[in-house]
PDB file of C-alpha atoms in Angstrom:
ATOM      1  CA  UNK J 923      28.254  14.633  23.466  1.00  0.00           C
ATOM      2  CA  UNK J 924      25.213  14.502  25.006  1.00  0.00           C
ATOM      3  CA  UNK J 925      23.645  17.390  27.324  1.00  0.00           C
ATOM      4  CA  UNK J 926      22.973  15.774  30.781  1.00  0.00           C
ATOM      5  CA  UNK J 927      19.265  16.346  31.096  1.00  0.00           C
ATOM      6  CA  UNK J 928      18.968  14.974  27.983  1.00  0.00           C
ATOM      7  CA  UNK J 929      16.774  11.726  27.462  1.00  0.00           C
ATOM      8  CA  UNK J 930      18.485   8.748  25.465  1.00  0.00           C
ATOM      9  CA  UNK J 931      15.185   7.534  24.285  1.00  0.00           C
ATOM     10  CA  UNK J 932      14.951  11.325  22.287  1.00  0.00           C
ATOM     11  CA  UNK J 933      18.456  10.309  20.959  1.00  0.00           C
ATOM     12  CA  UNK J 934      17.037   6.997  19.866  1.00  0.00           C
ATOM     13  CA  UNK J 935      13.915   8.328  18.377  1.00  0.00           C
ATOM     14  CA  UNK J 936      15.892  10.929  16.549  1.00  0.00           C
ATOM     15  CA  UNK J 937      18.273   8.516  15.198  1.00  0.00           C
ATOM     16  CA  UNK J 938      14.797   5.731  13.814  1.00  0.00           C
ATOM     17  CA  UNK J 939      13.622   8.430  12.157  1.00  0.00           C
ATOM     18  CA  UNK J 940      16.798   9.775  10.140  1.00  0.00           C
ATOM     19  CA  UNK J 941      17.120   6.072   9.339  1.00  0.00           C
ATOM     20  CA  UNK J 942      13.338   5.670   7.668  1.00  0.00           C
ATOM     21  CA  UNK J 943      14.198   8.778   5.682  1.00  0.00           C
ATOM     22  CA  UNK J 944      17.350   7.795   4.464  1.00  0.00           C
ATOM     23  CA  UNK J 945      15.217   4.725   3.762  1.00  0.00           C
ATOM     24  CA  UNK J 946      12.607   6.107   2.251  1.00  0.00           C
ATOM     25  CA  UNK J 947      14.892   8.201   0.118  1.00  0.00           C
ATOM     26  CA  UNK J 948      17.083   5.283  -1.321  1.00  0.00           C
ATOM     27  CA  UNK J 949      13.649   3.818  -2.278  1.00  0.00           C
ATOM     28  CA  UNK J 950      12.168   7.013  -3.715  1.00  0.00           C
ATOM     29  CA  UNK J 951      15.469   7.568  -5.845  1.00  0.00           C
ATOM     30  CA  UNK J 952      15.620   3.617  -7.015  1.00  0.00           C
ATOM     31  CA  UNK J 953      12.086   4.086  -8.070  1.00  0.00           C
ATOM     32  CA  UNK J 954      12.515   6.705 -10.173  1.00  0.00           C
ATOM     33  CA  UNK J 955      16.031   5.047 -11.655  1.00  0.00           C
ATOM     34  CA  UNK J 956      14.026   2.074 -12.249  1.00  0.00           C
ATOM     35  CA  UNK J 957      11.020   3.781 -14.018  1.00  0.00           C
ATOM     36  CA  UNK J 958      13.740   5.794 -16.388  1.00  0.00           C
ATOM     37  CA  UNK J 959      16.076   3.031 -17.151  1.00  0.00           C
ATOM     38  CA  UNK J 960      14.627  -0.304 -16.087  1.00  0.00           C
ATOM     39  CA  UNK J 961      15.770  -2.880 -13.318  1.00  0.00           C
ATOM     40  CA  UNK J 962      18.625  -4.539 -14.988  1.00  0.00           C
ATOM     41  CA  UNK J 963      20.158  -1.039 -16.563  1.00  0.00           C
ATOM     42  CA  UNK J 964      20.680   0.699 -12.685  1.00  0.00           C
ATOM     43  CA  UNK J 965      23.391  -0.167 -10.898  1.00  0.00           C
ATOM     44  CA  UNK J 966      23.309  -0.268  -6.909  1.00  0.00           C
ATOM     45  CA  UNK J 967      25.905   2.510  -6.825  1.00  0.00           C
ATOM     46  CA  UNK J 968      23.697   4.569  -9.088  1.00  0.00           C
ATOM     47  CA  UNK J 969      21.138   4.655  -6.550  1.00  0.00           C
ATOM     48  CA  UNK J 970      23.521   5.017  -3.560  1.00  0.00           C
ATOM     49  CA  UNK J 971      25.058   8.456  -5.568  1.00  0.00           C
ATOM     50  CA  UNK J 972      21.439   9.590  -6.114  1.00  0.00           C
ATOM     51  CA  UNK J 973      20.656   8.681  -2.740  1.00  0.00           C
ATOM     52  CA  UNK J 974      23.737  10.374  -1.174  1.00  0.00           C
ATOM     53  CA  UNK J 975      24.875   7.304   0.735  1.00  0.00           C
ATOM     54  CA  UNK J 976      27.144   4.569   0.172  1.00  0.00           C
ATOM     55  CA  UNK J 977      26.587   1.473  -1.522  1.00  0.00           C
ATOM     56  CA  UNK J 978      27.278  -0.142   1.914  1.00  0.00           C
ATOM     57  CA  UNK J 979      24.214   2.102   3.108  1.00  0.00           C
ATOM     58  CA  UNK J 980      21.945   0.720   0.945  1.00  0.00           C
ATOM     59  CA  UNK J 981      22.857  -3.341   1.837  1.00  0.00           C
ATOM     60  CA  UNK J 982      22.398  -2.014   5.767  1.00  0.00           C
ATOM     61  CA  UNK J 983      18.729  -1.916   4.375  1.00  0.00           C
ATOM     62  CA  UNK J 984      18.054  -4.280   1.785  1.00  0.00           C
ATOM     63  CA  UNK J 985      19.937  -7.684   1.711  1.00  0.00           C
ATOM     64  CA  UNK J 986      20.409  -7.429  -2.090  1.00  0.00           C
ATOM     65  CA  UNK J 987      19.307  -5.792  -5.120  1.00  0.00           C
ATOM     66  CA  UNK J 988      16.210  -8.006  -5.425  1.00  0.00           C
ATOM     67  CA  UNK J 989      14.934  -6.817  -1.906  1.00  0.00           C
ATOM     68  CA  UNK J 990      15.193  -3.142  -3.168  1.00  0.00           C
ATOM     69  CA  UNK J 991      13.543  -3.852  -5.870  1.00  0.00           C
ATOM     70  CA  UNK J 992      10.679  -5.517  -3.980  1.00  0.00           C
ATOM     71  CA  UNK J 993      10.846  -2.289  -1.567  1.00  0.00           C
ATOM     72  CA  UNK J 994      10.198  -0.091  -4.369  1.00  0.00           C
ATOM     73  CA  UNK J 995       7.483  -2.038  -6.130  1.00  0.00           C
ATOM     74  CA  UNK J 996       5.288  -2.216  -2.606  1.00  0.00           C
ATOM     75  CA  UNK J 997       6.314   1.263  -2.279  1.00  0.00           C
ATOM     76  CA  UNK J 998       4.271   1.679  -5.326  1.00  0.00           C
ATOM     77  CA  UNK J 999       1.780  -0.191  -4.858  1.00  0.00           C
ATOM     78  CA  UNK J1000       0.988   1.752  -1.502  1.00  0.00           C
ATOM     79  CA  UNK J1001       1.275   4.720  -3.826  1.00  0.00           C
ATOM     80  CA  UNK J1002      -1.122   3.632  -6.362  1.00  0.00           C
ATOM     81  CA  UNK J1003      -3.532   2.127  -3.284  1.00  0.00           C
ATOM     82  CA  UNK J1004      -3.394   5.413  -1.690  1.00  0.00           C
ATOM     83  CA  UNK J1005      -4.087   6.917  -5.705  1.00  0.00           C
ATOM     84  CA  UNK J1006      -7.778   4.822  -6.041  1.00  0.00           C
ATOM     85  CA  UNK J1007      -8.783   5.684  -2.536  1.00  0.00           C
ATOM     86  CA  UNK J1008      -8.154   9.509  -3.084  1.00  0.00           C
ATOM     87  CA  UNK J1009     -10.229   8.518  -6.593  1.00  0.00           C
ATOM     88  CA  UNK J1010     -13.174   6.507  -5.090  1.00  0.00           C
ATOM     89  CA  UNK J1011     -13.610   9.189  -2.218  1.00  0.00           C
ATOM     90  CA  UNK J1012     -14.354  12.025  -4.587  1.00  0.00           C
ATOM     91  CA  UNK J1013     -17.741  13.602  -4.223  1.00  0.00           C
ATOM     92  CA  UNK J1014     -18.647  12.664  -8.270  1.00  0.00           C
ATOM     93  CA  UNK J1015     -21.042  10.067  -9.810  1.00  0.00           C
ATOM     94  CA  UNK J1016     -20.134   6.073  -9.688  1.00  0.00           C
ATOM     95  CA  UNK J1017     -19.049   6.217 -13.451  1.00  0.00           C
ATOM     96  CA  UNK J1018     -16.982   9.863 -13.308  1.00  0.00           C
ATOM     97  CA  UNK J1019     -14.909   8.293 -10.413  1.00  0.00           C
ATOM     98  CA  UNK J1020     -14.631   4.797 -12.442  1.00  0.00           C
ATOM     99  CA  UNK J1021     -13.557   6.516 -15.837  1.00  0.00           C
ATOM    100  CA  UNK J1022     -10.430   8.302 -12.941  1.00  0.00           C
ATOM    101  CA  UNK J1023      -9.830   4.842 -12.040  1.00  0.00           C
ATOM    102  CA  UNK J1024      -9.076   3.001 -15.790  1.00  0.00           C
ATOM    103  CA  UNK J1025      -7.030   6.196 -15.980  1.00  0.00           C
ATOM    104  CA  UNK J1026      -4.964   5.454 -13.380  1.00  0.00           C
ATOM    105  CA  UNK J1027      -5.055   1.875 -13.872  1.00  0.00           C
ATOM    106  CA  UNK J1028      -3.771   2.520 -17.492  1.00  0.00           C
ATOM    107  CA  UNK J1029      -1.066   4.888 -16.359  1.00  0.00           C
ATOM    108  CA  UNK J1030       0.369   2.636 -14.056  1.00  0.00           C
ATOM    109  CA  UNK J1031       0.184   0.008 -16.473  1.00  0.00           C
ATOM    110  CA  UNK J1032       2.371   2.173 -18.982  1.00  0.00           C
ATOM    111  CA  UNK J1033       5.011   2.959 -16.118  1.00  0.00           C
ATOM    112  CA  UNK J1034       5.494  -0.901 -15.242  1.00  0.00           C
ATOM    113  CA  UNK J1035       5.207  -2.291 -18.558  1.00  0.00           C
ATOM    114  CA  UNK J1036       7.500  -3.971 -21.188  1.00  0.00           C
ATOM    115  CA  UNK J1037      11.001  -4.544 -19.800  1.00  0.00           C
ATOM    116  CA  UNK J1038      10.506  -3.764 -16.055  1.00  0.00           C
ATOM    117  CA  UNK J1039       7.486  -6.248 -16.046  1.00  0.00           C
ATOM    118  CA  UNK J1040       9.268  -8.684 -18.321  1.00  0.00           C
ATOM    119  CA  UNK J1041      12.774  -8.735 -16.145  1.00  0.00           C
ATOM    120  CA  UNK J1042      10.291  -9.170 -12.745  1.00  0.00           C
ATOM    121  CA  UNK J1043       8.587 -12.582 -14.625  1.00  0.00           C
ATOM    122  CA  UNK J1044      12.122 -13.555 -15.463  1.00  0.00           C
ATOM    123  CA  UNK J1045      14.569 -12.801 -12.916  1.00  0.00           C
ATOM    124  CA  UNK J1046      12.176 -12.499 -10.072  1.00  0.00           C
ATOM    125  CA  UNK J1047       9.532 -15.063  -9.883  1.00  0.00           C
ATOM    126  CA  UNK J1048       9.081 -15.515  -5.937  1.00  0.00           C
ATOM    127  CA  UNK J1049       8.717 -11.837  -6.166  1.00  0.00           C
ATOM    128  CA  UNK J1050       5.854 -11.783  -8.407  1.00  0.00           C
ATOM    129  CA  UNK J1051       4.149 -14.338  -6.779  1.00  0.00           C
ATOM    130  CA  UNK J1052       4.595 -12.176  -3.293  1.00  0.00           C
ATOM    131  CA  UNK J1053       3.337  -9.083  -4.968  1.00  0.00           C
ATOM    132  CA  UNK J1054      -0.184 -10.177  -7.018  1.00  0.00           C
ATOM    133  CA  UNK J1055      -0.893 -11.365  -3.093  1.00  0.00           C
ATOM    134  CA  UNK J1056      -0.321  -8.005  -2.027  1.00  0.00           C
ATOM    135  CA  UNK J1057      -1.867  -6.515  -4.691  1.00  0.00           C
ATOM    136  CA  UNK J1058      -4.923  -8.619  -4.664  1.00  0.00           C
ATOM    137  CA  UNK J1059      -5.170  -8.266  -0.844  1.00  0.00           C
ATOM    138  CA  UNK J1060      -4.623  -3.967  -1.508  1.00  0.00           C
ATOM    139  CA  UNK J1061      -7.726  -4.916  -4.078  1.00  0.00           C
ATOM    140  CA  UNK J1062      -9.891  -6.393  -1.231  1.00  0.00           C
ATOM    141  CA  UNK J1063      -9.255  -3.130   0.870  1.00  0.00           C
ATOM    142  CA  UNK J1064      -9.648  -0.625  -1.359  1.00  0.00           C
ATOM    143  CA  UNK J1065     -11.291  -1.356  -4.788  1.00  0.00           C
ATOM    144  CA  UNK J1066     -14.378  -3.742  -3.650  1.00  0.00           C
ATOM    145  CA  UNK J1067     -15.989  -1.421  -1.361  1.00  0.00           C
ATOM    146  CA  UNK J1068     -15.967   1.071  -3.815  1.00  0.00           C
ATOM    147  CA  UNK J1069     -18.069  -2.183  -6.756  1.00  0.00           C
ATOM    148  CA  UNK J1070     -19.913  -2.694  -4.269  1.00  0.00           C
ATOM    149  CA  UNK J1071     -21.069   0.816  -3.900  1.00  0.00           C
ATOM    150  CA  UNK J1072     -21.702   0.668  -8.144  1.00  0.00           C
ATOM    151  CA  UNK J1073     -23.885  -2.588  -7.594  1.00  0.00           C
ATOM    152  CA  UNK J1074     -25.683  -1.016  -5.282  1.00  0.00           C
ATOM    153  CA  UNK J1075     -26.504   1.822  -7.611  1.00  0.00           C
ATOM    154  CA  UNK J1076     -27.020  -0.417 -10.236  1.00  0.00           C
ATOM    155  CA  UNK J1077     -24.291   0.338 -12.304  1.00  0.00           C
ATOM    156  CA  UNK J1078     -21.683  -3.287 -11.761  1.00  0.00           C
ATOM    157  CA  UNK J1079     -23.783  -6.515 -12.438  1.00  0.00           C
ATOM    158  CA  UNK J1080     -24.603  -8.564  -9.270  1.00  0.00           C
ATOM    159  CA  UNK J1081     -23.516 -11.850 -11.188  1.00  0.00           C
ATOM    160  CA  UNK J1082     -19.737 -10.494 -12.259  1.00  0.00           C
ATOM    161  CA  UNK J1083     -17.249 -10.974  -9.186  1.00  0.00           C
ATOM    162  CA  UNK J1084     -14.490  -8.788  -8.314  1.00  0.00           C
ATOM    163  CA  UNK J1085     -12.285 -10.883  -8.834  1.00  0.00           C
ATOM    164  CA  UNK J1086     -13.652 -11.662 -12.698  1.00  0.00           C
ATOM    165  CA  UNK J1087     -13.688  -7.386 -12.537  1.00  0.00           C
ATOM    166  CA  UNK J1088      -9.709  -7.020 -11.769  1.00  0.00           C
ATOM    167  CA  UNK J1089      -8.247  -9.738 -14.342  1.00  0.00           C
ATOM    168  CA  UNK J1090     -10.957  -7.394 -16.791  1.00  0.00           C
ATOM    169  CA  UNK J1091      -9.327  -4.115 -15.311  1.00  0.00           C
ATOM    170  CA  UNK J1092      -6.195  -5.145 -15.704  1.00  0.00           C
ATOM    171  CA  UNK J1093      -6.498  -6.658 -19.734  1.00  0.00           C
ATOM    172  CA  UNK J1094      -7.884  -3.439 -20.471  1.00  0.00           C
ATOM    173  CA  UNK J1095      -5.091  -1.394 -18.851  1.00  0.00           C
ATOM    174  CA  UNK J1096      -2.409  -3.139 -20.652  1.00  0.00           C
ATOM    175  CA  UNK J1097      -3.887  -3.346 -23.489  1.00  0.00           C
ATOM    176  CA  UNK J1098      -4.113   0.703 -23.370  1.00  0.00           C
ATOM    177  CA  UNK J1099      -0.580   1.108 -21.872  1.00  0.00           C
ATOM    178  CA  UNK J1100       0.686  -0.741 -24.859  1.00  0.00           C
ATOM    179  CA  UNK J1101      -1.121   1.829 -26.769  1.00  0.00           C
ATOM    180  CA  UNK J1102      -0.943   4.849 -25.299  1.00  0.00           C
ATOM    181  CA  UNK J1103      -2.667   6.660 -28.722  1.00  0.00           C
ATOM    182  CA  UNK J1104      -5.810   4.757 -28.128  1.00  0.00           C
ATOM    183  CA  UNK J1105      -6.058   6.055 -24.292  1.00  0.00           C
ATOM    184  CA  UNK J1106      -6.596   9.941 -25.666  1.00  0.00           C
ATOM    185  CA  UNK J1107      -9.603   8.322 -28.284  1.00  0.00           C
ATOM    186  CA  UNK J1108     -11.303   6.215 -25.678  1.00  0.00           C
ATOM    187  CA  UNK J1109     -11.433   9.613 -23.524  1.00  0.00           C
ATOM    188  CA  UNK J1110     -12.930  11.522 -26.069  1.00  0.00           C
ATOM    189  CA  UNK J1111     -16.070   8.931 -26.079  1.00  0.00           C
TER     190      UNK J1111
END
């Protein structure tokens, strides 16, 4: 029942934002389901029980499976964006905030790696595709400015593109995640 002063568009805007949190919620509990046990082992009804809604709740938002799984993995690579920005903005010297960066590069790496990655390549190629765009354009944004800020201090040679940077991060990072013992040695250095 609604109170007769009452304007519909508060009702409306009331009702969008429940909606983005249950949303948000289904994709926050699939992510961590999906980090634990891997795509293929979580069930749809897993996540709706974690999430609190129905299974039918969860297809209201995402067509199938394979578009919640796409809604986590740009949910974390927002996360991870948001991660190097936070990283790159610190008041510390070009290399202090780089060393942060493989860190967080190599973490990452460990959390996505081995069956997750492998099921994506397998079960999930359009996907893949869809996400190194948005991860390369997320690279543009956010981790360029901040090599171009070590060239300028001398510290990234002018001849080495980004681009040639990223494929270098990202050897290195699972490389490490694949051995996680070598991460705590390469700190020590």
């Amino acid at each position: 029942m609604r109170l007769m002063n009452s304007d519909p568009a508060d009702d409306q805007s009331g009702f969008t934002k429940r909606s983005r949190q249950k949303k948000q919620r289904i994709i926050e509990v699939a992510t961590t389901l999906f980090m634990r046990h891997g795509f293929r082992k979580v069930a749809v009804a897993e996540i709706a029980e974690g999430a609190g809604v129905s299974q039918v709740t969860i297809y209201k938002y995402f067509a199938d499976k394979a578009g919640l799984v796409e809604a986590v993995l740009h949910s974390v690579l927002e996360e991870k964006s948001r991660e190097y920005q936070q990283t790159f903005a610190l008041e510390e010297p070009f290399m202090d905030r780089f060393e942060r960066f493989l860190r967080l590069k190599t973490e990452s790496a460990a959390e996505l790696w081995g069956e997750g990655m492998e099921v994506l390549y397998k079960e999930y190629p359009g996907l893949v595709a869809r996400l190194t765009e948005e991860r390369r354009r997320l690279f543009v944004e956010v981790t360029a400015p901040f090599l171009d800020e070590g060239r300028a201090a001398g510290f990234v040679d002018q001849r080495v593109s980004n681009e040639s940077i990223l494929v270098y991060i990202d050897i290195l990072a699972a490389g490490f995640a694949a051995r996680l013992d070598l991460v705590g040695q390469v700190a020590k250095q």
